[in-house]
GROMACS .gro file of C-alpha atoms in nm:
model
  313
    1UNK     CA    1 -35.114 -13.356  -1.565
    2UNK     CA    2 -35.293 -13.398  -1.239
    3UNK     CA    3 -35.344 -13.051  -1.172
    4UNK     CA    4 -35.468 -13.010  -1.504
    5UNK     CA    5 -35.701 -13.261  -1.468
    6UNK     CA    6 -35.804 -13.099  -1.128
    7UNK     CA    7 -35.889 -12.759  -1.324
    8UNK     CA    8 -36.064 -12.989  -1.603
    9UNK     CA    9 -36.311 -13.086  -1.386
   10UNK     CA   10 -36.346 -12.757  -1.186
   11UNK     CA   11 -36.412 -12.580  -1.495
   12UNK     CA   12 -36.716 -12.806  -1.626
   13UNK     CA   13 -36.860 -12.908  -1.308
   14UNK     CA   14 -36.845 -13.268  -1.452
   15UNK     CA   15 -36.651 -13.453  -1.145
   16UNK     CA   16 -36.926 -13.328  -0.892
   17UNK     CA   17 -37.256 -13.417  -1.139
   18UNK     CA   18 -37.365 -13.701  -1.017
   19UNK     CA   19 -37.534 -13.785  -1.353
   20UNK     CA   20 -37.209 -13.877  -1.506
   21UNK     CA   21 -37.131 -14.168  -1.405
   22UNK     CA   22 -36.878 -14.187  -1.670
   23UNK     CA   23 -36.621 -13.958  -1.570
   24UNK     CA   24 -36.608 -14.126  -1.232
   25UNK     CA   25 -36.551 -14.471  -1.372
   26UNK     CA   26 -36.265 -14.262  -1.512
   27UNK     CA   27 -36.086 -14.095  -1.209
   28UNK     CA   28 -36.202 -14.451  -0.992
   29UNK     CA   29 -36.011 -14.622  -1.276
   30UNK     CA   30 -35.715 -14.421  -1.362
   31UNK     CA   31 -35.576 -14.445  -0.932
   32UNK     CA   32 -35.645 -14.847  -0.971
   33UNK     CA   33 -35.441 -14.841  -1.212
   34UNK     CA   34 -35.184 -14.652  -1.102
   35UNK     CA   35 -35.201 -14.890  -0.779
   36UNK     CA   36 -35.122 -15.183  -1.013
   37UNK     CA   37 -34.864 -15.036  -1.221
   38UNK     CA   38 -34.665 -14.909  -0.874
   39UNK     CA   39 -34.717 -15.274  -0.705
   40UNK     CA   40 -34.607 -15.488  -1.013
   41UNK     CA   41 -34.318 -15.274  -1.086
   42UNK     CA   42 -34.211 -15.326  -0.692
   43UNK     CA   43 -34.287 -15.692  -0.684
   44UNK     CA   44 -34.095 -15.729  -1.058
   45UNK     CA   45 -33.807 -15.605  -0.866
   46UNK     CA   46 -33.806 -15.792  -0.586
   47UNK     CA   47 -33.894 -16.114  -0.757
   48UNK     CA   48 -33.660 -16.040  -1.028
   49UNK     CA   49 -33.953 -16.114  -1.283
   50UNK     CA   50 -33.872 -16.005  -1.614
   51UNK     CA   51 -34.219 -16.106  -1.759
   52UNK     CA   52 -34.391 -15.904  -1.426
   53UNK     CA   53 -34.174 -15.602  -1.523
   54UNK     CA   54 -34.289 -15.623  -1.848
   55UNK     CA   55 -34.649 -15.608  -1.761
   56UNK     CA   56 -34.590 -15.283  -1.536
   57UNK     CA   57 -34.507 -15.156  -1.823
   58UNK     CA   58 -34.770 -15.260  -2.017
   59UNK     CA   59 -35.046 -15.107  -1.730
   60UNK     CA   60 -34.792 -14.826  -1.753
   61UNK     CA   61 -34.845 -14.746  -2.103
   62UNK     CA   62 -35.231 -14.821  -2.049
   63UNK     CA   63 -35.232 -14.528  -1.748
   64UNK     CA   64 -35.137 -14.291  -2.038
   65UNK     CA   65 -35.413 -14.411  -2.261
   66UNK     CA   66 -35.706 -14.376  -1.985
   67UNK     CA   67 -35.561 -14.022  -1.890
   68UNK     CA   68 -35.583 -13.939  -2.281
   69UNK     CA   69 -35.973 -14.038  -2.313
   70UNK     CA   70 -36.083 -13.911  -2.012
   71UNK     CA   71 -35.954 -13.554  -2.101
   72UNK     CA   72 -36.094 -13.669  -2.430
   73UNK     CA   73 -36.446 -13.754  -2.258
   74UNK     CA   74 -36.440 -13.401  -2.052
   75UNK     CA   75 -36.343 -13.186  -2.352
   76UNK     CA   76 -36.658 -13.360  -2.519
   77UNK     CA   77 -36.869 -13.239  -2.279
   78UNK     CA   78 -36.783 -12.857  -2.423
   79UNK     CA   79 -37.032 -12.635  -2.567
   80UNK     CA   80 -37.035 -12.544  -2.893
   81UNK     CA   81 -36.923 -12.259  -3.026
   82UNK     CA   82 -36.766 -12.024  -3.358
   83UNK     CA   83 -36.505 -12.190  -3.358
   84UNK     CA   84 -36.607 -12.535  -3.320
   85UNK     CA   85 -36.963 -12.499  -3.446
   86UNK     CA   86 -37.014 -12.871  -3.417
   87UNK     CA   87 -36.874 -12.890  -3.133
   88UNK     CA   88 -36.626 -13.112  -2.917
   89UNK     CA   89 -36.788 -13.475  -2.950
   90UNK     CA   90 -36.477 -13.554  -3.214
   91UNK     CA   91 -36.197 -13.519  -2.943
   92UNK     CA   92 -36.333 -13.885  -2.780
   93UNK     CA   93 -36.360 -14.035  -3.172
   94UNK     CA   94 -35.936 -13.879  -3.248
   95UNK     CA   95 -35.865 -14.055  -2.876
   96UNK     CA   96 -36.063 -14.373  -2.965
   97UNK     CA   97 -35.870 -14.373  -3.310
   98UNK     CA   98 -35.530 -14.298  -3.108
   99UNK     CA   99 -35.588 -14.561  -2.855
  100UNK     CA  100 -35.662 -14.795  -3.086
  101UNK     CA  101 -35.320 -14.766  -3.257
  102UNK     CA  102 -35.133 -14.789  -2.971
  103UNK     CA  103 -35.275 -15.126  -2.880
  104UNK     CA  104 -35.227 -15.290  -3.211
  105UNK     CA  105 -34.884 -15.168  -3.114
  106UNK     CA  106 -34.857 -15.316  -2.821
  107UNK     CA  107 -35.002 -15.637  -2.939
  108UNK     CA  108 -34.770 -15.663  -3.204
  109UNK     CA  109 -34.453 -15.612  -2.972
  110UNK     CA  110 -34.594 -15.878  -2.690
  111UNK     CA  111 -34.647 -16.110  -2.970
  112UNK     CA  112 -34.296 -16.078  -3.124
  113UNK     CA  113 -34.156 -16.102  -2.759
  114UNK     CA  114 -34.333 -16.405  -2.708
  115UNK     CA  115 -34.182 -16.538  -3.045
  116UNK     CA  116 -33.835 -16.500  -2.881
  117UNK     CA  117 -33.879 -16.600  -2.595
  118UNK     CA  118 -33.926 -16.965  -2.717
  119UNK     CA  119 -33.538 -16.918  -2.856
  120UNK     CA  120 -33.431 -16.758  -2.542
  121UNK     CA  121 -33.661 -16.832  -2.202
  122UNK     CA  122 -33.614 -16.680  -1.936
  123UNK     CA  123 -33.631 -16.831  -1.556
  124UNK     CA  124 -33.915 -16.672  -1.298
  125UNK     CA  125 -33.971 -16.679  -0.986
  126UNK     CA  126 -34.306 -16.742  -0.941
  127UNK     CA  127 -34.370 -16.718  -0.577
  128UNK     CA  128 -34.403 -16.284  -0.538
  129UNK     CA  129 -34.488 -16.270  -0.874
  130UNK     CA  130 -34.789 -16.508  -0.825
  131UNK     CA  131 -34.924 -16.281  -0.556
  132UNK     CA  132 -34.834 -15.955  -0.708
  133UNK     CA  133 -35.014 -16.116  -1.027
  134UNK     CA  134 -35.334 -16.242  -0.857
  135UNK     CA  135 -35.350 -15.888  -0.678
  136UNK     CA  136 -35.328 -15.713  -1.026
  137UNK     CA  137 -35.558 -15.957  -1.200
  138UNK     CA  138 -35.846 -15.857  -0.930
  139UNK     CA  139 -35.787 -15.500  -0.978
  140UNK     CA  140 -35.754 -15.510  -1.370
  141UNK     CA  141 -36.082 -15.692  -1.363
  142UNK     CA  142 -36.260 -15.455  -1.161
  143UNK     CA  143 -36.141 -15.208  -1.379
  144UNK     CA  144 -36.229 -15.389  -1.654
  145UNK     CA  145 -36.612 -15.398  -1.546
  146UNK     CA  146 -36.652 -15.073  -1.427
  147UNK     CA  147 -36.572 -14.943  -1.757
  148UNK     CA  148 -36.831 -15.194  -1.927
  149UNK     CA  149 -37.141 -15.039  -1.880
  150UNK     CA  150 -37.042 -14.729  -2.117
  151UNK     CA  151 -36.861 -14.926  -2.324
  152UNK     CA  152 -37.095 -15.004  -2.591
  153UNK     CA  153 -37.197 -14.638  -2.664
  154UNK     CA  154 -36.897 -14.479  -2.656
  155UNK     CA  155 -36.609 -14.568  -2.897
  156UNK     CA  156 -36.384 -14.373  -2.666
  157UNK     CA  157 -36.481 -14.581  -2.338
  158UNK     CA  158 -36.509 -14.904  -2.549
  159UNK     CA  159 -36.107 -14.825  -2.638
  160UNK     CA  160 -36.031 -14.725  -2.246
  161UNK     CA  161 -36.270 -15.096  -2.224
  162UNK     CA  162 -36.049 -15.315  -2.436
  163UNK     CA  163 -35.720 -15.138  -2.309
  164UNK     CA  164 -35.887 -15.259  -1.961
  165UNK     CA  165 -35.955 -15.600  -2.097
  166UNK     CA  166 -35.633 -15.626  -2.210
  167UNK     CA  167 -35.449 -15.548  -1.902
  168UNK     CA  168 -35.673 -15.863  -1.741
  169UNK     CA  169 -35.581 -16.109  -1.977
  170UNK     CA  170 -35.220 -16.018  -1.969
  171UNK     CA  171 -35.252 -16.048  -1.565
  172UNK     CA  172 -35.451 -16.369  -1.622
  173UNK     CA  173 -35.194 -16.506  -1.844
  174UNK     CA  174 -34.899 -16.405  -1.633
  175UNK     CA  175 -35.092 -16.591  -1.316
  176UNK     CA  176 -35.180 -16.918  -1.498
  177UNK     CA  177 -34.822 -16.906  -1.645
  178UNK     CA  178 -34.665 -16.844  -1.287
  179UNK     CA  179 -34.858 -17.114  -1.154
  180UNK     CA  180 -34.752 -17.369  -1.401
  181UNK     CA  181 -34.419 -17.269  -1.375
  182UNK     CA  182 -34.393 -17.249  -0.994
  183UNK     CA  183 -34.571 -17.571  -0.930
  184UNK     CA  184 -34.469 -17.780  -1.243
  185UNK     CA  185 -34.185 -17.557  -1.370
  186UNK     CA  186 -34.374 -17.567  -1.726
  187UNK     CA  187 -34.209 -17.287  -1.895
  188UNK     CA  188 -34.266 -17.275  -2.215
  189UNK     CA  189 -34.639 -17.227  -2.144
  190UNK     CA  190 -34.611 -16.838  -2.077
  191UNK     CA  191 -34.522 -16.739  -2.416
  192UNK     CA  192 -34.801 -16.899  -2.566
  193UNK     CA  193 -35.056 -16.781  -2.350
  194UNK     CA  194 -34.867 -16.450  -2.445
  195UNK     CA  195 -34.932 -16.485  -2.825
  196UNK     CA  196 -35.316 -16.600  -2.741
  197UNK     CA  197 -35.343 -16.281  -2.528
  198UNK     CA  198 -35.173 -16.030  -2.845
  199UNK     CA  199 -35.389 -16.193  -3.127
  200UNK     CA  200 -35.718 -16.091  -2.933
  201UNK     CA  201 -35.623 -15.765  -2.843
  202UNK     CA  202 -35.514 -15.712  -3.182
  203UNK     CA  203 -35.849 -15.788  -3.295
  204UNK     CA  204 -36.044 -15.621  -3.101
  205UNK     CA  205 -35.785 -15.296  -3.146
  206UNK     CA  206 -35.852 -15.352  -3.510
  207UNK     CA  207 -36.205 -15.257  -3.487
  208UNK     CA  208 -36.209 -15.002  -3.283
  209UNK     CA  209 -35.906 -14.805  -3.475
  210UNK     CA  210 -36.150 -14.920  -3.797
  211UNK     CA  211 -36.477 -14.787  -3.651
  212UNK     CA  212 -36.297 -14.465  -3.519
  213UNK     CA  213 -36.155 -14.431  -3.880
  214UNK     CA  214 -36.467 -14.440  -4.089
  215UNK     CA  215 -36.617 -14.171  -3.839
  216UNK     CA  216 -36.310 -13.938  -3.862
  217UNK     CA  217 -36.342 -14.033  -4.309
  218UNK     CA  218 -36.720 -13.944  -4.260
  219UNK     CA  219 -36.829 -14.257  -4.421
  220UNK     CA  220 -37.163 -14.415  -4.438
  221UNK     CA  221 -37.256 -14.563  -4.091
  222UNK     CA  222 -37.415 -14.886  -4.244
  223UNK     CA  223 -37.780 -14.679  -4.403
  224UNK     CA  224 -37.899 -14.850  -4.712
  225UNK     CA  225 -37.926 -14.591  -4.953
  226UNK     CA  226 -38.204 -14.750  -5.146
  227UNK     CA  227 -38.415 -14.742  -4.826
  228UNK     CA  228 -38.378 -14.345  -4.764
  229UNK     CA  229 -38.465 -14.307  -5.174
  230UNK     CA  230 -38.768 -14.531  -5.093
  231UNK     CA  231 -38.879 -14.314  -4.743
  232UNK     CA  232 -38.822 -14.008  -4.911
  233UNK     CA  233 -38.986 -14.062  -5.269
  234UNK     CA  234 -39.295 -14.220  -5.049
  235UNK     CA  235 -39.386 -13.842  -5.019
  236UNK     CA  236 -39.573 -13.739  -5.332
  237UNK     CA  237 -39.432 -13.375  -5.249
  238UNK     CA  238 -39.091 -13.511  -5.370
  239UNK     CA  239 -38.940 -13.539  -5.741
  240UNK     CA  240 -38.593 -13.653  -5.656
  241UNK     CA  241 -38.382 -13.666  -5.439
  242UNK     CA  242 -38.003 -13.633  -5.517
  243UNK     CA  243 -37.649 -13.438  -5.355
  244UNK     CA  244 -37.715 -13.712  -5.050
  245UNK     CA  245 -37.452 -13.721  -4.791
  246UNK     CA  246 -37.439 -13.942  -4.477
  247UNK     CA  247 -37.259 -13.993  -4.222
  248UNK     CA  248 -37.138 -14.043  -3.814
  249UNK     CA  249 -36.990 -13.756  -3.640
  250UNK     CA  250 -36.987 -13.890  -3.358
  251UNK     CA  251 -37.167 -14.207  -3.144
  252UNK     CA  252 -37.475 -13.982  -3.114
  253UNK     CA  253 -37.532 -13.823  -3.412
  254UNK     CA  254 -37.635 -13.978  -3.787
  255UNK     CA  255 -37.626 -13.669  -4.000
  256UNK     CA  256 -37.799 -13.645  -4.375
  257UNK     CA  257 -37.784 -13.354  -4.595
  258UNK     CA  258 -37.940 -13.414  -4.947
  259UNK     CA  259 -38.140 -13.181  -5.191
  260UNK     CA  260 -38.516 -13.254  -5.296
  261UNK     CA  261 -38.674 -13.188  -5.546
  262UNK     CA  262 -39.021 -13.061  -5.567
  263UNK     CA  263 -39.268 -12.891  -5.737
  264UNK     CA  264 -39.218 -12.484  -5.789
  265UNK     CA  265 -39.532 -12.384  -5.659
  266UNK     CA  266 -39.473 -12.516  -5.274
  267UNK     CA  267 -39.459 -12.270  -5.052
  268UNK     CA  268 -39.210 -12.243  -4.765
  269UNK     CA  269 -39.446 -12.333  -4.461
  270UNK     CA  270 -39.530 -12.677  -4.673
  271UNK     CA  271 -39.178 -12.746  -4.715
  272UNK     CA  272 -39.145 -12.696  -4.395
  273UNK     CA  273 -39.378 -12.939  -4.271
  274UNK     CA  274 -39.255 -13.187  -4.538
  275UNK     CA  275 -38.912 -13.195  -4.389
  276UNK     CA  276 -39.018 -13.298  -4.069
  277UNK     CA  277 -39.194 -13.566  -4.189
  278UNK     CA  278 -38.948 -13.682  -4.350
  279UNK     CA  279 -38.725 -13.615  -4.077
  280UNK     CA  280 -38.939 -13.852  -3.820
  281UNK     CA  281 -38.957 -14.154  -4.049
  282UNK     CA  282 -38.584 -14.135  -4.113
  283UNK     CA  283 -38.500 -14.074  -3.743
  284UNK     CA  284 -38.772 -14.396  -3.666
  285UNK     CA  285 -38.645 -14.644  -3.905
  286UNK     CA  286 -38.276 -14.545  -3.999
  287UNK     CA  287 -38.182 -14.359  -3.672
  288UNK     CA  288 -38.082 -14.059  -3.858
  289UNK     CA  289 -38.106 -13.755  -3.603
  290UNK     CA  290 -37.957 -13.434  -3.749
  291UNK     CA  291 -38.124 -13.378  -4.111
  292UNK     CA  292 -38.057 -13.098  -4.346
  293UNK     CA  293 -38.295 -13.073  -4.639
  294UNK     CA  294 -38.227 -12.810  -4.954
  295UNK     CA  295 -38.528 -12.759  -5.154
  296UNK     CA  296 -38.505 -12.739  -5.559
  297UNK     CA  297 -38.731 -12.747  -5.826
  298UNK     CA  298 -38.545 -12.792  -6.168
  299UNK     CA  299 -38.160 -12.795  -6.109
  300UNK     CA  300 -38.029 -13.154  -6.022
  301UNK     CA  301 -38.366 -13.315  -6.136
  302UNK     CA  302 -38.204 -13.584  -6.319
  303UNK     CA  303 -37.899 -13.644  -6.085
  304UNK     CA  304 -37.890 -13.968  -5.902
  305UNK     CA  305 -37.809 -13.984  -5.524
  306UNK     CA  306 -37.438 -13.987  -5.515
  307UNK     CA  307 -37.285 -13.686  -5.731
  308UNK     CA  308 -36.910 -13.783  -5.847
  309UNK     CA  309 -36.666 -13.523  -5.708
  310UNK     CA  310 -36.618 -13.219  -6.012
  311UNK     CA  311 -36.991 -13.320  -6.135
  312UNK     CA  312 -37.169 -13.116  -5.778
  313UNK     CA  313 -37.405 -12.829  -5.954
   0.00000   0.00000   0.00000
């Protein structure tokens, strides 16, 4: 995997461009990591910590999830071509969606460990395990923050975000839980910071795997409908408008494809000039960037905006 990493970045150039910072955050992110997964896994050994073990693990499965979007993230950065004549920009959206699983996953498994562990606790030692936890929850939080910059523009970095976040509150829990329980022997109180720690997660995996999901469904990215019938139909060049489809392909691009409706007699050039009106006002007020406009004069004049599927002329 490392080697094909290595050629990965070769290839595109991308590790050595210092305009993206992004893929740096990546590599800087995937060795700390790696660091943390290595020193928690020694000091769950030789503390005997279950519950430390556990959240090697955990950072383990996490190490797999940045690799996956940062391949994601430099396969995005592909060119077009015939055959992908959209191009890559999907590959982070299927990671996001993939990433996104996985944590609702692991949420759901920490949270049903935590129920059992009320039936059957388990004894820690919390002296290494409070160091090896503080030493992870540093490093989880600067990975955390290093990744939050990009986070909100990119569904694929917000998923490598929350896995990040994740990993921090887990180490946060595990250190306020070794604390108690070395200094006041207060058991009981890691599960439950446990649960707390799964029912965020899970939220906040929800909405990525949700937001990931209506981009790879193509579905409407929020755009009143009403509002593009009112732009459009503001130009008195325009009859209709009808066959409208809109959606997110990706966190860049808004696409619209619709027919209009206008009169027979308008020539090509005016067309022309109509659609990138259009075009602008839709791209100022709706954000809509990639536009395809068919021109009509009679067929579909009476067709409202959304045709029902077997009804398409």
């Amino acid at each position: 995997m490392g080697l094909f990493l290595v050629n990965w970045i070769g290839e595109r150039k991308i590790f050595m461009d210092k305009q993206d910072r992004t893929t740096k955050r990546y590599v800087f992110v995937t060795l700390l990591n790696v660091i943390i997964t290595i020193a928690e896994f020694f000091g769950g050994i030789i503390s005997g910590s279950l519950s430390l073990l556990s959240d090697a693990v955990h950072n383990l499965s996490d190490v797999g999830a940045i690799v996956l979007s940062f391949v994601a993230h430099l396969i995005s950065k592909r060119n077009r071509n015939k055959n992908k004549t959209f191009g890559y920009q999907r590959a982070e959206t299927l990671v996001a969606f993939t990433n996104g699983v996985i944590l609702i996953v692991i949420s759901l498994v920490l949270f049903i460990e935590a129920i059992e562990r009320f039936w059957n606790p388990e004894h820690i030692k919390g002296g290494v395990m409070l160091v090896v936890a503080l030493i992870g929850l540093i490093a989880n939080f600067i990975s955390m923050f290093a990744m939050h910059r990009d986070a909100k523009g990119n569904l694929n970095v917000r998923s490598t975000f929350v896995h990040m976040m994740s990993d921090a509150l887990s180490s946060l829990a595990v250190v306020i839980g070794a604390s108690f329980i070395y200094f006041w022997k207060i058991d009981w109180l890691d599960p439950i910071l446990t649960m707390l720690v799964s029912l965020f997660v899970l939220h906040e995996a929800y909405e990525i795997t949700m937001k990931a999901t209506n981009v790879l469904m193509e579905s409407n990215p929020d755009i009143d409908l009403k509002k593009i019938n009112q732009i459009v139909l503001s130009y008195p060049e325009v009859k209709n408008i009808h066959h409208v489809h809109i959606w997110r392909y990706s966190d860049d691009y808004i696409m619209l494809d619709a027919h209009l409706n206008v009169d027979k007699n308008l020539t090509c050039g005016e067309f022309e000039d109509l659609c990138q009106r259009i075009g602008r006002e839709l791209k100022d007020q709706l954000g809509v960037n990639h536009i395809n406009l068919q021109e009509e004069c009679e067929r579909g004049r009476n067709d409202k905006m959304i045709v029902e599927r077997g009804k398409e002329n």
